[in-house]
Amino acid sequence: MGQRLLRANENLARENRVRFAAAGTFVVNLMSSPGAGKTTLLELTLQRLRKSYKTGVIEGDMYTTRDAQRIAGQGVEVVQINTAGVCHLDAAMVARSLEELREGRYDMLFIENVGNLVCPAEFDLGEDAKVALLSVTEGGDKPAKYPLVFQRARVVLVTKVDLIPHTDFDLEAVSKELRAINPEANMLLVSAKTGEGIEEWCGWLEGMSQKKRAGKSVPG
Ligand SMILES: Nc1nc2c(ncn2[C@@H]2O[C@H](COP(=O)(O)OP(=O)(O)O)[C@@H](O)[C@H]2O)c(=O)[nH]1
Ligand SMILES: [Mg+2]
């Protein structure tokens, strides 16, 4: 990755971060392989939180507006970014989307990154927390193969845990590997099908959002 490109991105990310701090918006950057369950988790999260918190969503995908349509179906404000072949979002794309969001101030802003375990991890968007999803169906070897995204994550969500009995996913072994890669990360087991872990996940978001609103720093 070009160092100049990354430096320019860092400057723009810093500007986004200043803007989010001024608005008291807690910003989450969701990253995973395609299909790990980001949009489904977002739908459930918004169902629980949108009545008590002002929520907005930036949807990143290479093509189509399908995820944005799913989110808009919930009555939540959403902007779609199509990267047209680029495998990640960058801080400039997020800055442009902020202009399109009608509501100036959110308690929580969710950014669904392009489904990819490699490039998104390299680009700071100005978020407070990167959240990595690992679904039990994609194989427990992914954190060791693609460590950066898991190293940079504040929270690792092991998703689709309802499917564990149908897979060879070894939760204990994967947890051990994740802890070795990122001892600081908060690991949660979630299922959008059974609701397992959703309360804990939403509780974490609420706590972080309240801290941010109180002007406390929540470094990502
Ligand atoms: N069994 C099960 N399926 C899930 C769960 N979460 C998502 N899925 C399914 O996984 C597929 C991909 O989900 P999606 O949210 O679109 O993934 P994304 O590409 O990361 O946004 C969809 O068919 C979902 O219904 C879960 O917790 N359990
Ligand atoms: Mg999606």
mmCIF file of C-alpha atoms and ligand atoms in Angstrom:
data_model
loop_
_atom_site.group_PDB
_atom_site.id
_atom_site.type_symbol
_atom_site.label_atom_id
_atom_site.label_comp_id
_atom_site.label_asym_id
_atom_site.label_seq_id
_atom_site.Cartn_x
_atom_site.Cartn_y
_atom_site.Cartn_z
ATOM 1 C CA MET A 1 0.000 0.000 0.000
ATOM 2 C CA GLY A 2 1.468 3.438 -0.957
ATOM 3 C CA GLN A 3 2.745 5.247 2.109
ATOM 4 C CA ARG A 4 1.689 8.613 0.673
ATOM 5 C CA LEU A 5 -1.848 7.364 0.162
ATOM 6 C CA LEU A 6 -2.007 6.071 3.709
ATOM 7 C CA ARG A 7 -0.642 9.327 5.135
ATOM 8 C CA ALA A 8 -3.202 11.384 3.206
ATOM 9 C CA ASN A 9 -5.894 9.057 4.523
ATOM 10 C CA GLU A 10 -4.660 9.502 8.098
ATOM 11 C CA ASN A 11 -5.007 13.281 7.807
ATOM 12 C CA LEU A 12 -8.574 13.005 6.559
ATOM 13 C CA ALA A 13 -9.392 10.423 9.233
ATOM 14 C CA ARG A 14 -8.160 12.879 11.844
ATOM 15 C CA GLU A 15 -10.542 15.508 10.459
ATOM 16 C CA ASN A 16 -13.434 13.037 10.603
ATOM 17 C CA ARG A 17 -12.511 12.190 14.190
ATOM 18 C CA VAL A 18 -12.568 15.866 15.222
ATOM 19 C CA ARG A 19 -15.983 16.206 13.632
ATOM 20 C CA PHE A 20 -17.348 13.122 15.404
ATOM 21 C CA ALA A 21 -15.934 14.311 18.726
ATOM 22 C CA ALA A 22 -17.609 17.716 18.326
ATOM 23 C CA ALA A 23 -20.934 16.012 17.609
ATOM 24 C CA GLY A 24 -20.515 13.429 20.402
ATOM 25 C CA THR A 25 -21.049 10.633 17.886
ATOM 26 C CA PHE A 26 -19.728 7.180 18.711
ATOM 27 C CA VAL A 27 -18.556 5.605 15.453
ATOM 28 C CA VAL A 28 -18.140 1.896 14.770
ATOM 29 C CA ASN A 29 -16.390 0.426 11.722
ATOM 30 C CA LEU A 30 -17.661 -3.126 11.041
ATOM 31 C CA MET A 31 -15.221 -5.345 9.157
ATOM 32 C CA SER A 32 -15.391 -8.976 8.052
ATOM 33 C CA SER A 33 -15.356 -11.336 5.100
ATOM 34 C CA PRO A 34 -18.375 -11.112 2.806
ATOM 35 C CA GLY A 35 -21.333 -12.898 4.355
ATOM 36 C CA ALA A 36 -20.100 -13.016 7.969
ATOM 37 C CA GLY A 37 -23.298 -11.273 9.068
ATOM 38 C CA LYS A 38 -22.559 -7.526 9.265
ATOM 39 C CA THR A 39 -25.839 -6.281 7.777
ATOM 40 C CA THR A 40 -27.924 -8.819 9.694
ATOM 41 C CA LEU A 41 -26.249 -7.804 12.954
ATOM 42 C CA LEU A 42 -26.805 -4.148 12.109
ATOM 43 C CA GLU A 43 -30.497 -4.765 11.454
ATOM 44 C CA LEU A 44 -30.903 -6.386 14.876
ATOM 45 C CA THR A 45 -28.794 -3.726 16.590
ATOM 46 C CA LEU A 46 -30.814 -0.890 15.069
ATOM 47 C CA GLN A 47 -34.085 -2.575 15.996
ATOM 48 C CA ARG A 48 -32.990 -2.441 19.633
ATOM 49 C CA LEU A 49 -31.278 0.939 19.747
ATOM 50 C CA ARG A 50 -32.908 3.236 17.228
ATOM 51 C CA LYS A 51 -35.745 4.293 19.532
ATOM 52 C CA SER A 52 -33.422 5.487 22.295
ATOM 53 C CA TYR A 53 -30.475 6.712 20.233
ATOM 54 C CA LYS A 54 -30.088 8.736 17.079
ATOM 55 C CA THR A 55 -28.513 6.254 14.716
ATOM 56 C CA GLY A 56 -27.082 6.545 11.217
ATOM 57 C CA VAL A 57 -25.469 4.061 8.873
ATOM 58 C CA ILE A 58 -22.887 4.282 6.098
ATOM 59 C CA GLU A 59 -22.987 1.202 3.908
ATOM 60 C CA GLY A 60 -19.884 0.312 1.927
ATOM 61 C CA ASP A 61 -20.005 -2.133 -0.944
ATOM 62 C CA MET A 62 -18.219 -2.440 -4.240
ATOM 63 C CA TYR A 63 -21.530 -2.553 -6.109
ATOM 64 C CA THR A 64 -25.323 -2.447 -5.480
ATOM 65 C CA THR A 65 -27.421 -0.644 -2.895
ATOM 66 C CA ARG A 66 -28.908 -3.818 -1.433
ATOM 67 C CA ASP A 67 -27.554 -3.458 2.095
ATOM 68 C CA ALA A 68 -28.615 0.200 2.257
ATOM 69 C CA GLN A 69 -32.115 -0.844 1.194
ATOM 70 C CA ARG A 70 -32.203 -3.401 4.021
ATOM 71 C CA ILE A 71 -31.222 -0.726 6.550
ATOM 72 C CA ALA A 72 -33.538 1.946 5.106
ATOM 73 C CA GLY A 73 -36.357 -0.579 5.558
ATOM 74 C CA GLN A 74 -35.952 0.012 9.287
ATOM 75 C CA GLY A 75 -36.502 3.734 8.987
ATOM 76 C CA VAL A 76 -32.873 4.509 9.803
ATOM 77 C CA GLU A 77 -30.962 7.095 7.831
ATOM 78 C CA VAL A 78 -28.423 5.436 5.581
ATOM 79 C CA VAL A 79 -25.966 6.434 2.871
ATOM 80 C CA GLN A 80 -24.585 3.918 0.387
ATOM 81 C CA ILE A 81 -21.026 4.178 -0.833
ATOM 82 C CA ASN A 82 -20.199 2.162 -3.950
ATOM 83 C CA THR A 83 -16.449 1.820 -4.248
ATOM 84 C CA ALA A 84 -16.698 0.486 -7.849
ATOM 85 C CA GLY A 85 -14.074 -2.179 -7.413
ATOM 86 C CA VAL A 86 -12.052 -0.702 -4.549
ATOM 87 C CA CYS A 87 -11.813 -3.275 -1.746
ATOM 88 C CA HIS A 88 -12.181 -0.952 1.262
ATOM 89 C CA LEU A 89 -13.625 2.356 2.443
ATOM 90 C CA ASP A 90 -11.350 5.312 3.089
ATOM 91 C CA ALA A 91 -11.672 8.473 5.169
ATOM 92 C CA ALA A 92 -12.489 10.668 2.143
ATOM 93 C CA MET A 93 -15.453 8.450 1.202
ATOM 94 C CA VAL A 94 -16.744 8.693 4.769
ATOM 95 C CA ALA A 95 -16.314 12.501 4.787
ATOM 96 C CA ARG A 96 -18.354 12.745 1.569
ATOM 97 C CA SER A 97 -21.090 10.526 3.006
ATOM 98 C CA LEU A 98 -21.354 12.736 6.068
ATOM 99 C CA GLU A 99 -22.446 15.553 3.758
ATOM 100 C CA GLU A 100 -25.277 13.363 2.510
ATOM 101 C CA LEU A 101 -26.613 12.365 5.901
ATOM 102 C CA ARG A 102 -29.456 14.740 6.607
ATOM 103 C CA GLU A 103 -29.303 14.612 10.367
ATOM 104 C CA GLY A 104 -26.202 16.467 11.503
ATOM 105 C CA ARG A 105 -25.822 14.763 14.851
ATOM 106 C CA TYR A 106 -25.944 11.104 15.775
ATOM 107 C CA ASP A 107 -25.392 9.252 19.020
ATOM 108 C CA MET A 108 -24.101 6.270 17.063
ATOM 109 C CA LEU A 109 -22.901 5.967 13.502
ATOM 110 C CA PHE A 110 -22.286 2.517 12.048
ATOM 111 C CA ILE A 111 -20.023 2.043 9.050
ATOM 112 C CA GLU A 112 -20.317 -1.312 7.286
ATOM 113 C CA ASN A 113 -17.031 -1.733 5.457
ATOM 114 C CA VAL A 114 -16.580 -3.633 2.193
ATOM 115 C CA GLY A 115 -16.563 -7.384 2.862
ATOM 116 C CA ASN A 116 -12.877 -8.212 2.908
ATOM 117 C CA LEU A 117 -10.471 -9.331 5.622
ATOM 118 C CA VAL A 118 -7.418 -7.558 4.205
ATOM 119 C CA CYS A 119 -7.671 -3.959 2.922
ATOM 120 C CA PRO A 120 -10.251 -2.408 5.305
ATOM 121 C CA ALA A 121 -7.914 -2.896 8.272
ATOM 122 C CA GLU A 122 -5.319 -0.551 6.776
ATOM 123 C CA PHE A 123 -7.576 2.480 6.439
ATOM 124 C CA ASP A 124 -8.477 4.601 9.432
ATOM 125 C CA LEU A 125 -11.897 6.189 8.852
ATOM 126 C CA GLY A 126 -11.910 8.353 11.975
ATOM 127 C CA GLU A 127 -13.967 5.744 13.854
ATOM 128 C CA ASP A 128 -13.834 5.171 17.611
ATOM 129 C CA ALA A 129 -13.803 1.405 17.358
ATOM 130 C CA LYS A 130 -13.090 -1.169 14.721
ATOM 131 C CA VAL A 131 -15.215 -4.274 15.180
ATOM 132 C CA ALA A 132 -14.230 -7.507 13.435
ATOM 133 C CA LEU A 133 -16.750 -10.260 12.757
ATOM 134 C CA LEU A 134 -15.712 -13.876 12.335
ATOM 135 C CA SER A 135 -18.494 -16.281 11.401
ATOM 136 C CA VAL A 136 -18.242 -19.885 12.514
ATOM 137 C CA THR A 137 -18.924 -21.021 8.930
ATOM 138 C CA GLU A 138 -15.828 -19.415 7.421
ATOM 139 C CA GLY A 139 -13.317 -21.509 9.350
ATOM 140 C CA GLY A 140 -11.454 -20.825 12.571
ATOM 141 C CA ASP A 141 -8.125 -20.378 10.815
ATOM 142 C CA LYS A 142 -8.988 -16.904 9.473
ATOM 143 C CA PRO A 143 -7.640 -14.791 12.388
ATOM 144 C CA ALA A 144 -4.218 -16.429 12.036
ATOM 145 C CA LYS A 145 -4.280 -16.004 8.243
ATOM 146 C CA TYR A 146 -5.522 -12.393 8.257
ATOM 147 C CA PRO A 147 -4.276 -11.070 11.609
ATOM 148 C CA LEU A 148 -4.312 -7.296 10.980
ATOM 149 C CA VAL A 149 -8.084 -6.899 10.969
ATOM 150 C CA PHE A 150 -8.312 -8.831 14.259
ATOM 151 C CA GLN A 151 -5.309 -7.055 15.782
ATOM 152 C CA ARG A 152 -6.876 -3.652 15.194
ATOM 153 C CA ALA A 153 -10.326 -4.620 16.443
ATOM 154 C CA ARG A 154 -11.593 -3.344 19.758
ATOM 155 C CA VAL A 155 -14.299 -6.025 19.700
ATOM 156 C CA VAL A 156 -14.294 -9.380 17.908
ATOM 157 C CA LEU A 157 -17.754 -10.793 17.347
ATOM 158 C CA VAL A 158 -17.886 -14.527 16.669
ATOM 159 C CA THR A 159 -21.087 -14.667 14.633
ATOM 160 C CA LYS A 160 -23.610 -17.369 13.677
ATOM 161 C CA VAL A 161 -22.816 -19.344 16.840
ATOM 162 C CA ASP A 162 -26.187 -21.105 16.368
ATOM 163 C CA LEU A 163 -24.456 -23.019 13.550
ATOM 164 C CA ILE A 164 -21.543 -24.328 15.643
ATOM 165 C CA PRO A 165 -23.055 -27.834 15.970
ATOM 166 C CA HIS A 166 -23.092 -28.121 12.170
ATOM 167 C CA THR A 167 -19.463 -27.086 11.665
ATOM 168 C CA ASP A 168 -16.005 -28.134 12.806
ATOM 169 C CA PHE A 169 -15.487 -24.708 14.419
ATOM 170 C CA ASP A 170 -13.428 -25.234 17.592
ATOM 171 C CA LEU A 171 -14.450 -22.323 19.798
ATOM 172 C CA GLU A 172 -11.808 -22.966 22.424
ATOM 173 C CA ALA A 173 -8.964 -23.160 19.926
ATOM 174 C CA VAL A 174 -10.138 -20.063 18.030
ATOM 175 C CA SER A 175 -10.554 -18.081 21.268
ATOM 176 C CA LYS A 176 -7.003 -18.983 22.233
ATOM 177 C CA GLU A 177 -5.688 -17.899 18.852
ATOM 178 C CA LEU A 178 -7.652 -14.640 18.960
ATOM 179 C CA ARG A 179 -6.326 -13.877 22.438
ATOM 180 C CA ALA A 180 -2.787 -14.465 21.207
ATOM 181 C CA ILE A 181 -3.329 -12.108 18.234
ATOM 182 C CA ASN A 182 -5.103 -9.423 20.255
ATOM 183 C CA PRO A 183 -5.146 -9.847 24.048
ATOM 184 C CA GLU A 184 -7.016 -6.529 24.501
ATOM 185 C CA ALA A 185 -10.013 -7.297 22.293
ATOM 186 C CA ASN A 186 -13.363 -7.897 23.836
ATOM 187 C CA MET A 187 -14.687 -11.156 22.337
ATOM 188 C CA LEU A 188 -18.417 -11.754 22.159
ATOM 189 C CA LEU A 189 -20.353 -14.722 20.823
ATOM 190 C CA VAL A 190 -23.446 -13.686 18.895
ATOM 191 C CA SER A 191 -26.255 -15.191 16.867
ATOM 192 C CA ALA A 192 -28.739 -13.192 14.877
ATOM 193 C CA LYS A 193 -30.939 -16.289 14.713
ATOM 194 C CA THR A 194 -31.257 -16.998 18.456
ATOM 195 C CA GLY A 195 -30.410 -13.513 19.753
ATOM 196 C CA GLU A 196 -27.499 -14.845 21.795
ATOM 197 C CA GLY A 197 -25.035 -12.098 22.725
ATOM 198 C CA ILE A 198 -27.071 -9.266 21.172
ATOM 199 C CA GLU A 199 -27.924 -7.717 24.527
ATOM 200 C CA GLU A 200 -24.280 -7.723 25.574
ATOM 201 C CA TRP A 201 -23.228 -6.204 22.233
ATOM 202 C CA CYS A 202 -25.865 -3.473 22.443
ATOM 203 C CA GLY A 203 -24.934 -2.843 26.087
ATOM 204 C CA TRP A 204 -21.337 -2.278 25.040
ATOM 205 C CA LEU A 205 -22.441 0.171 22.321
ATOM 206 C CA GLU A 206 -24.657 2.074 24.755
ATOM 207 C CA GLY A 207 -21.856 2.375 27.317
ATOM 208 C CA MET A 208 -19.415 3.648 24.703
ATOM 209 C CA SER A 209 -21.913 6.080 23.230
ATOM 210 C CA GLN A 210 -22.696 7.518 26.656
ATOM 211 C CA LYS A 211 -18.983 8.027 27.341
ATOM 212 C CA LYS A 212 -18.539 9.751 24.010
ATOM 213 C CA ARG A 213 -21.477 12.049 24.619
ATOM 214 C CA ALA A 214 -20.030 12.966 27.993
ATOM 215 C CA GLY A 215 -16.951 14.116 26.095
ATOM 216 C CA LYS A 216 -14.744 11.311 27.359
ATOM 217 C CA SER A 217 -12.210 9.957 24.964
ATOM 218 C CA VAL A 218 -12.886 6.433 23.687
ATOM 219 C CA PRO A 219 -9.764 5.821 21.631
ATOM 220 C CA GLY A 220 -10.091 3.162 18.944
HETATM 221 N N1 LIG B 1 -27.599 -19.108 10.932
HETATM 222 C C1 LIG B 1 -27.272 -17.812 10.927
HETATM 223 N N2 LIG B 1 -27.238 -17.141 9.755
HETATM 224 C C2 LIG B 1 -26.891 -15.827 9.790
HETATM 225 C C3 LIG B 1 -26.599 -15.146 10.984
HETATM 226 N N3 LIG B 1 -26.268 -13.877 10.690
HETATM 227 C C4 LIG B 1 -26.377 -13.754 9.356
HETATM 228 N N4 LIG B 1 -26.758 -14.929 8.798
HETATM 229 C C5 LIG B 1 -26.967 -15.185 7.369
HETATM 230 O O1 LIG B 1 -25.709 -15.024 6.696
HETATM 231 C C6 LIG B 1 -25.918 -14.474 5.394
HETATM 232 C C7 LIG B 1 -25.061 -13.253 5.186
HETATM 233 O O2 LIG B 1 -25.456 -12.240 6.093
HETATM 234 P P1 LIG B 1 -25.197 -10.690 5.860
HETATM 235 O O3 LIG B 1 -25.689 -10.002 7.081
HETATM 236 O O4 LIG B 1 -25.740 -10.251 4.558
HETATM 237 O O5 LIG B 1 -23.602 -10.651 5.802
HETATM 238 P P2 LIG B 1 -22.601 -9.460 5.382
HETATM 239 O O6 LIG B 1 -22.180 -9.741 3.983
HETATM 240 O O7 LIG B 1 -21.439 -9.571 6.337
HETATM 241 O O8 LIG B 1 -23.350 -8.179 5.557
HETATM 242 C C8 LIG B 1 -27.426 -14.191 5.279
HETATM 243 O O9 LIG B 1 -28.034 -15.238 4.564
HETATM 244 C C9 LIG B 1 -27.878 -14.169 6.732
HETATM 245 O O10 LIG B 1 -29.234 -14.544 6.886
HETATM 246 C C10 LIG B 1 -26.656 -15.893 12.223
HETATM 247 O O11 LIG B 1 -26.421 -15.403 13.327
HETATM 248 N N5 LIG B 1 -27.002 -17.210 12.121
HETATM 249 MG MG MG B 2 -23.620 -6.578 4.211
#
